[in-house]
CSV table of C-alpha atoms in Angstrom, one decimal:
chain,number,residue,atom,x,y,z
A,1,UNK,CA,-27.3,-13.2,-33.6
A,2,UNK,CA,-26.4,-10.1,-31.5
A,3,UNK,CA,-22.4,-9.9,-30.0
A,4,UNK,CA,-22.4,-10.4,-27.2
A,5,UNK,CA,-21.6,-7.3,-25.1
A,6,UNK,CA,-18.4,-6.5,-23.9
A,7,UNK,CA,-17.0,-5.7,-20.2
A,8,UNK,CA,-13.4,-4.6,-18.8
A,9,UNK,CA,-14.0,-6.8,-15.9
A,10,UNK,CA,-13.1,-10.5,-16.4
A,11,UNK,CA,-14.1,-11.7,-12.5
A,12,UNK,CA,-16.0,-10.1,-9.9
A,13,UNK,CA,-17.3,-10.7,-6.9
A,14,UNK,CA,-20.9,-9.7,-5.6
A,15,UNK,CA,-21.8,-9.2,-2.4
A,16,UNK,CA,-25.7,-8.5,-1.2
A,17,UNK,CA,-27.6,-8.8,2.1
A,18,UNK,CA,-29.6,-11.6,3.3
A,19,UNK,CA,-32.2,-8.4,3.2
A,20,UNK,CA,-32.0,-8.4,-0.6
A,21,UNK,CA,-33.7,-11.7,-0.6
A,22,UNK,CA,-36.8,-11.0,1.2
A,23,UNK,CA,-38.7,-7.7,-1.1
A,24,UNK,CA,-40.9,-6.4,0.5
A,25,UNK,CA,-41.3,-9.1,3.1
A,26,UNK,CA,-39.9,-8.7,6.9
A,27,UNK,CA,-38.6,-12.6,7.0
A,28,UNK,CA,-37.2,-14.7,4.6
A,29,UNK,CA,-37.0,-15.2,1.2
A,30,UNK,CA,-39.3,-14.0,-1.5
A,31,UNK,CA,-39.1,-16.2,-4.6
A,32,UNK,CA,-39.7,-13.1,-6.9
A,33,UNK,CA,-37.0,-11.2,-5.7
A,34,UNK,CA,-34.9,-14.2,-5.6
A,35,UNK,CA,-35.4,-14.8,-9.3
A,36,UNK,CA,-35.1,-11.0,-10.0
A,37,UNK,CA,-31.6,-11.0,-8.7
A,38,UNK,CA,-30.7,-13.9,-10.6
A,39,UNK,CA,-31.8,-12.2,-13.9
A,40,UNK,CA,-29.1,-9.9,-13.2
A,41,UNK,CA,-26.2,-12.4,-12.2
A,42,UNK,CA,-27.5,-14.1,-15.8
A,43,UNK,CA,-27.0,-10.6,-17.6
A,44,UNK,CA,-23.6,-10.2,-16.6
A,45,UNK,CA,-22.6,-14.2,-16.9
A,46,UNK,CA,-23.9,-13.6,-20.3
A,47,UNK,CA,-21.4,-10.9,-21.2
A,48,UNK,CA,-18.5,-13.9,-19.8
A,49,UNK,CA,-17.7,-12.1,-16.6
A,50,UNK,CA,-16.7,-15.1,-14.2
A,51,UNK,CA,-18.6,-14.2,-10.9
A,52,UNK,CA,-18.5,-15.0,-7.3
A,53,UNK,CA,-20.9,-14.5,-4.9
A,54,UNK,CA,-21.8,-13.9,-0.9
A,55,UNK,CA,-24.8,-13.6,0.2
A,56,UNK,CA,-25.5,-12.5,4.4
A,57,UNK,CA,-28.1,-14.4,6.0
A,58,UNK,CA,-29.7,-11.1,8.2
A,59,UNK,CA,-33.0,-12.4,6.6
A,60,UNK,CA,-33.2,-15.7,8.2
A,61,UNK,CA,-30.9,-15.4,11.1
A,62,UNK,CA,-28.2,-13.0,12.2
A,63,UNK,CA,-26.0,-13.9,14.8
A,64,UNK,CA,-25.2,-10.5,16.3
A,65,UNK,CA,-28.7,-9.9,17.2
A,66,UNK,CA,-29.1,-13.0,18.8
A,67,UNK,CA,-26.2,-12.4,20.8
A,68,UNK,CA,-27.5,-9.1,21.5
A,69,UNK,CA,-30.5,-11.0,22.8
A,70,UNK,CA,-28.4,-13.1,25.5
A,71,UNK,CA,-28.0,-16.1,23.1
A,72,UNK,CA,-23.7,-17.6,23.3
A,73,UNK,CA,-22.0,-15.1,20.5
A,74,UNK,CA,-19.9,-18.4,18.9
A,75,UNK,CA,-23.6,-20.4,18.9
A,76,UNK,CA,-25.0,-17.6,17.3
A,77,UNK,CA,-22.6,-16.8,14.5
A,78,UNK,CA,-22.7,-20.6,13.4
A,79,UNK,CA,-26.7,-19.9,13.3
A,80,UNK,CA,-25.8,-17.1,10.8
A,81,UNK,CA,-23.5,-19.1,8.9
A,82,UNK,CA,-25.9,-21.8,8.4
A,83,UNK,CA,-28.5,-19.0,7.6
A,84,UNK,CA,-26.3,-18.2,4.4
A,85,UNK,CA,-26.3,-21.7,3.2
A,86,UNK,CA,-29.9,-21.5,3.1
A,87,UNK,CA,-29.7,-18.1,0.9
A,88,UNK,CA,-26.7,-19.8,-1.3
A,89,UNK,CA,-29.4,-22.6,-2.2
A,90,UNK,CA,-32.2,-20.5,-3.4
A,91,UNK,CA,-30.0,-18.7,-5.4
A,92,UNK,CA,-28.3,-21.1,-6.9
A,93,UNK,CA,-31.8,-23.2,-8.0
A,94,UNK,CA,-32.8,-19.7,-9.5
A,95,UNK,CA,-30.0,-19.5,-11.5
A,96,UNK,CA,-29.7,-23.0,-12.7
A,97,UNK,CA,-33.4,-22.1,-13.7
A,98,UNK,CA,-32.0,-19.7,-15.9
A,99,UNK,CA,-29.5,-22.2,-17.4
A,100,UNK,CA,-26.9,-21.0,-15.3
A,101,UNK,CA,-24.1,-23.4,-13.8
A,102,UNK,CA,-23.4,-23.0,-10.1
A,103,UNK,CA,-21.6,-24.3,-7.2
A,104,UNK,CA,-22.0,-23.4,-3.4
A,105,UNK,CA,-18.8,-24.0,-1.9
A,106,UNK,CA,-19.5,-23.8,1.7
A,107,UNK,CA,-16.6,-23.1,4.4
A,108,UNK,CA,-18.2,-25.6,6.7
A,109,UNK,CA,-17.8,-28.9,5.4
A,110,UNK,CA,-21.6,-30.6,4.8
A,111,UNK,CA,-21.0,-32.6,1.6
A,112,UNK,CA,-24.6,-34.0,1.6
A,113,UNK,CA,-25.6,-30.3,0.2
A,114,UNK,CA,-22.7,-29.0,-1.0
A,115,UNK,CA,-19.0,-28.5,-1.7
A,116,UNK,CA,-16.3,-27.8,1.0
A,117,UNK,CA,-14.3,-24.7,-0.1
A,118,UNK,CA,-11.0,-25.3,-1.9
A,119,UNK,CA,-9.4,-22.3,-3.5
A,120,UNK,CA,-8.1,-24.5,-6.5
A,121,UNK,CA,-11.5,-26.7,-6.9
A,122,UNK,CA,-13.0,-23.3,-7.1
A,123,UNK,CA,-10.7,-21.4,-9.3
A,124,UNK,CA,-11.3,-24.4,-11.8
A,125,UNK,CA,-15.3,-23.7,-11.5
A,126,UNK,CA,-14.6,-20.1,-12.3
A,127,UNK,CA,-12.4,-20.7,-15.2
A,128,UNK,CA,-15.3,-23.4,-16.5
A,129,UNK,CA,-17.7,-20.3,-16.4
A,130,UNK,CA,-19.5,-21.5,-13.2
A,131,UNK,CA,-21.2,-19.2,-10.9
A,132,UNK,CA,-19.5,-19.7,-7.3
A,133,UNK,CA,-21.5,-19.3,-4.4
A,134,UNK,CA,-19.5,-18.7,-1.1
A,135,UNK,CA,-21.5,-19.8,2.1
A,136,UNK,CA,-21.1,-20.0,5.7
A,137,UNK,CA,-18.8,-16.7,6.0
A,138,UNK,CA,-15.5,-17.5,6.5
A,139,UNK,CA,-15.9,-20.6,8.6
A,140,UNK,CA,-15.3,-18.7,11.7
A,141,UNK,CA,-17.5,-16.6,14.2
A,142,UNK,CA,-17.1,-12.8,14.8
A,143,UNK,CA,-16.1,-12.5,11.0
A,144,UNK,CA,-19.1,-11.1,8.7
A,145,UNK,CA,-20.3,-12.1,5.8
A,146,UNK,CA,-18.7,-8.4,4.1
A,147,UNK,CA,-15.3,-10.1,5.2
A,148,UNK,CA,-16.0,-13.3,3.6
A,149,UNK,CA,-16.6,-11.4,0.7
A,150,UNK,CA,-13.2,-9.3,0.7
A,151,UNK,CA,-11.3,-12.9,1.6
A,152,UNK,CA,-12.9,-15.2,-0.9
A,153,UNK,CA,-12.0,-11.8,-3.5
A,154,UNK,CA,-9.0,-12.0,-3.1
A,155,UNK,CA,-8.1,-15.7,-2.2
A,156,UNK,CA,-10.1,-15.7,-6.3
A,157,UNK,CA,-8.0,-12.7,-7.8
A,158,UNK,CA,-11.0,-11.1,-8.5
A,159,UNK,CA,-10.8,-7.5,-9.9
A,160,UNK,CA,-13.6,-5.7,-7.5
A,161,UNK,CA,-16.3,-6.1,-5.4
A,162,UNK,CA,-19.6,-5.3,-6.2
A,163,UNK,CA,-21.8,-4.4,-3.7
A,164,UNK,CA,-25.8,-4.6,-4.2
A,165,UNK,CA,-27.2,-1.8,-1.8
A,166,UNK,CA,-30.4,-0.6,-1.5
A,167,UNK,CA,-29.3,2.8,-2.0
A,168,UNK,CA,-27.3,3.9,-5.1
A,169,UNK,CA,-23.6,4.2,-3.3
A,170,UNK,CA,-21.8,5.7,-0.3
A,171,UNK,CA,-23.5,8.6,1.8
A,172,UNK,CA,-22.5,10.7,4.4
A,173,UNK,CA,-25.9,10.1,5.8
A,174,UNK,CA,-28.8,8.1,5.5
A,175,UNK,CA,-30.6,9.3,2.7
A,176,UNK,CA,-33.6,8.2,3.1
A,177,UNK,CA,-34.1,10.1,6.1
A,178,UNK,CA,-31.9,12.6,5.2
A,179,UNK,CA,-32.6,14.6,2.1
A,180,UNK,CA,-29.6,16.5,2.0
A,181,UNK,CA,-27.3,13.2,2.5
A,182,UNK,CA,-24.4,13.8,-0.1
A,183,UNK,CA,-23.4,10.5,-2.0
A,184,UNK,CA,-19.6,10.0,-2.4
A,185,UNK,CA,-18.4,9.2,-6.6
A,186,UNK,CA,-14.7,8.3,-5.5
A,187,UNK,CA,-13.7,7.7,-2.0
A,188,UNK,CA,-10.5,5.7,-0.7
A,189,UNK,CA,-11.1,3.4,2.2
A,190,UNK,CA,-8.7,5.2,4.7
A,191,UNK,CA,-11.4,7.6,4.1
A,192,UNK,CA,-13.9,5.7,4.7
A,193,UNK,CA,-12.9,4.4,8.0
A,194,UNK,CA,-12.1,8.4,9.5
A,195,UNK,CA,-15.6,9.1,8.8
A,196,UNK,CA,-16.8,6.1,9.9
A,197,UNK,CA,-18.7,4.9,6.8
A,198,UNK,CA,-21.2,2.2,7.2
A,199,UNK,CA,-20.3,0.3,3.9
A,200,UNK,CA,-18.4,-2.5,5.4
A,201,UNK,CA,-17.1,-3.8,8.5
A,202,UNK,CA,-13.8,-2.1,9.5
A,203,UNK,CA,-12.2,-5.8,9.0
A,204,UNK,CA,-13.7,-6.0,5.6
A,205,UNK,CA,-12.6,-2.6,5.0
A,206,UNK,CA,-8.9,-3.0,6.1
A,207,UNK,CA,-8.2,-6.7,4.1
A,208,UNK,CA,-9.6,-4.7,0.9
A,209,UNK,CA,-7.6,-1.9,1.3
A,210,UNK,CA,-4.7,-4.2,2.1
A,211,UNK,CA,-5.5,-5.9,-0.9
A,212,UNK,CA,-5.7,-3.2,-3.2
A,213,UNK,CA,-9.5,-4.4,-3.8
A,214,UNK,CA,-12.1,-2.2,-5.6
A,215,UNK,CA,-15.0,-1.8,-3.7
A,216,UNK,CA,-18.0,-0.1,-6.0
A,217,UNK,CA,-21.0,0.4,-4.0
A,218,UNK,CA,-24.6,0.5,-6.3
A,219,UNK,CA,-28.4,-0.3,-6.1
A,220,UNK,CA,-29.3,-3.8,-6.6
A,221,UNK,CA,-33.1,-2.7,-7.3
A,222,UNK,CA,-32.5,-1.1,-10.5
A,223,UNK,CA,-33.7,-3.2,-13.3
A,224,UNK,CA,-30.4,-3.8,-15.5
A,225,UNK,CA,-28.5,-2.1,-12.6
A,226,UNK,CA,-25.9,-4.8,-12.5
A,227,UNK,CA,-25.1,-5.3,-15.8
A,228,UNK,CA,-25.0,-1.6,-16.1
A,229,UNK,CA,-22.8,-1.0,-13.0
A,230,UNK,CA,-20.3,-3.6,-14.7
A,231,UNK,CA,-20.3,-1.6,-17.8
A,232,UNK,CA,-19.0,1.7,-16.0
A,233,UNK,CA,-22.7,3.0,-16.5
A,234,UNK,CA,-25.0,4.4,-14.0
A,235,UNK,CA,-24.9,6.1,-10.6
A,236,UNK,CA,-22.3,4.2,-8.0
A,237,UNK,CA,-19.6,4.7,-5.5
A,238,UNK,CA,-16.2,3.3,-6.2
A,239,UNK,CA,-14.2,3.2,-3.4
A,240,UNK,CA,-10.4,2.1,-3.6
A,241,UNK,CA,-7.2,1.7,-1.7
């Protein structure tokens, strides 16, 4: 039998998009692309990295839009947050397809579908090698789903965040419509907020840097790309405090 590879990283956190979820699709989720991504949280359980997870829910529902749209901004969000519970589902039956055990741990209480959040429940789920799904945001409206990522990071002692983009790190410009758009290796977050940087929310931004939380900032589409990214390999942004 093969070793099993090795990683520096004992617990992470990844963060992707509701967008992630839907390929090529402009609603939803796309069960391929669903299982693809779950391929890639198995290749790094497999090395014994404890992960977390938060997914956004901008595929299904995103409550800033609706707001935009004249809809109640606290009605909206908890639209959004229910969105992610929906995404936290489908990923977790992909990855118990896989053989992968998983919680979703949701931060509004509906115990018919799954677990309330308790930082000590979910530390234990962590330490027994459990994947642990983070839904519903933070609980609260006008908080994102990138700040329920840099909470639930830290309330977990986890040792960075990685971020599945669609783009291979941190530009100074969009570069796919921008062909000269430099990418950033290394960048510290004050940075990142002069130049107003659209990696994370400015609230997401300021409780990792707070934190002293590595952010690295890769593309989710590469085949192997996570595994990779965990292994210091391939083409990412790190950006830290």
């Amino acid at each position: 039998m093969p070793d099993t590879p090795q990683t520096t990283y004992k617990r992470v956190m990844l963060k992707i998009s509701g967008e992630a979820l839907m390929g090529d699709q402009g609603f939803g989720l796309h069960p391929p692309t669903v299982q693809r991504i779950a391929r890639e949280v198995q290749s790094v359980h497999e090395m014994g990295v404890e992960i977390c997870m938060v997914i956004g829910g901008g595929n299904i529902f995103r409550g800033l839009q609706g707001s935009a749209q004249g809809m109640e901004r606290t009605q909206a969000d908890y639209m959004g947050m229910l969105a992610t519970v929906m995404n936290a589902l489908a990923m977790q039956t992909a990855l118990e397809e896989l053989g992968v055990h998983t919680r979703v741990i949701s931060a509004i209480p509906m115990d018919q579908v799954c677990e309330p959040y308790i930082r000590r429940r979910a530390v234990r789920h962590l330490e027994k090698k459990r994947v642990c799904i983070f839904a519903a945001g933070t609980g609260n409206p006008y908080f994102t789903t990138d700040t329920a990522a840099a909470l639930r990071a830290s309330e977990m002692a986890c040792e960075a965040i990685f971020m599945g983009k669609q783009v291979d790190g941190i530009y100074d410009s969009d570069p796919k419509t921008n062909s000269a758009a430099k990418r950033f290796d290394d960048i510290s977050y004050d940075e990142v907020l002069r130049a107003n940087l659209k990696v994370m929310d400015a609230s997401a931004i300021a409780l990792c840097r707070d934190n002293k939380m590595p952010l690295i900032v890769f593309s989710l589409d590469e085949p192997g790309g996570f595994s990779g990214i965990v292994n210091g390999e391939g083409t990412y942004t790190r950006v830290h405090a």
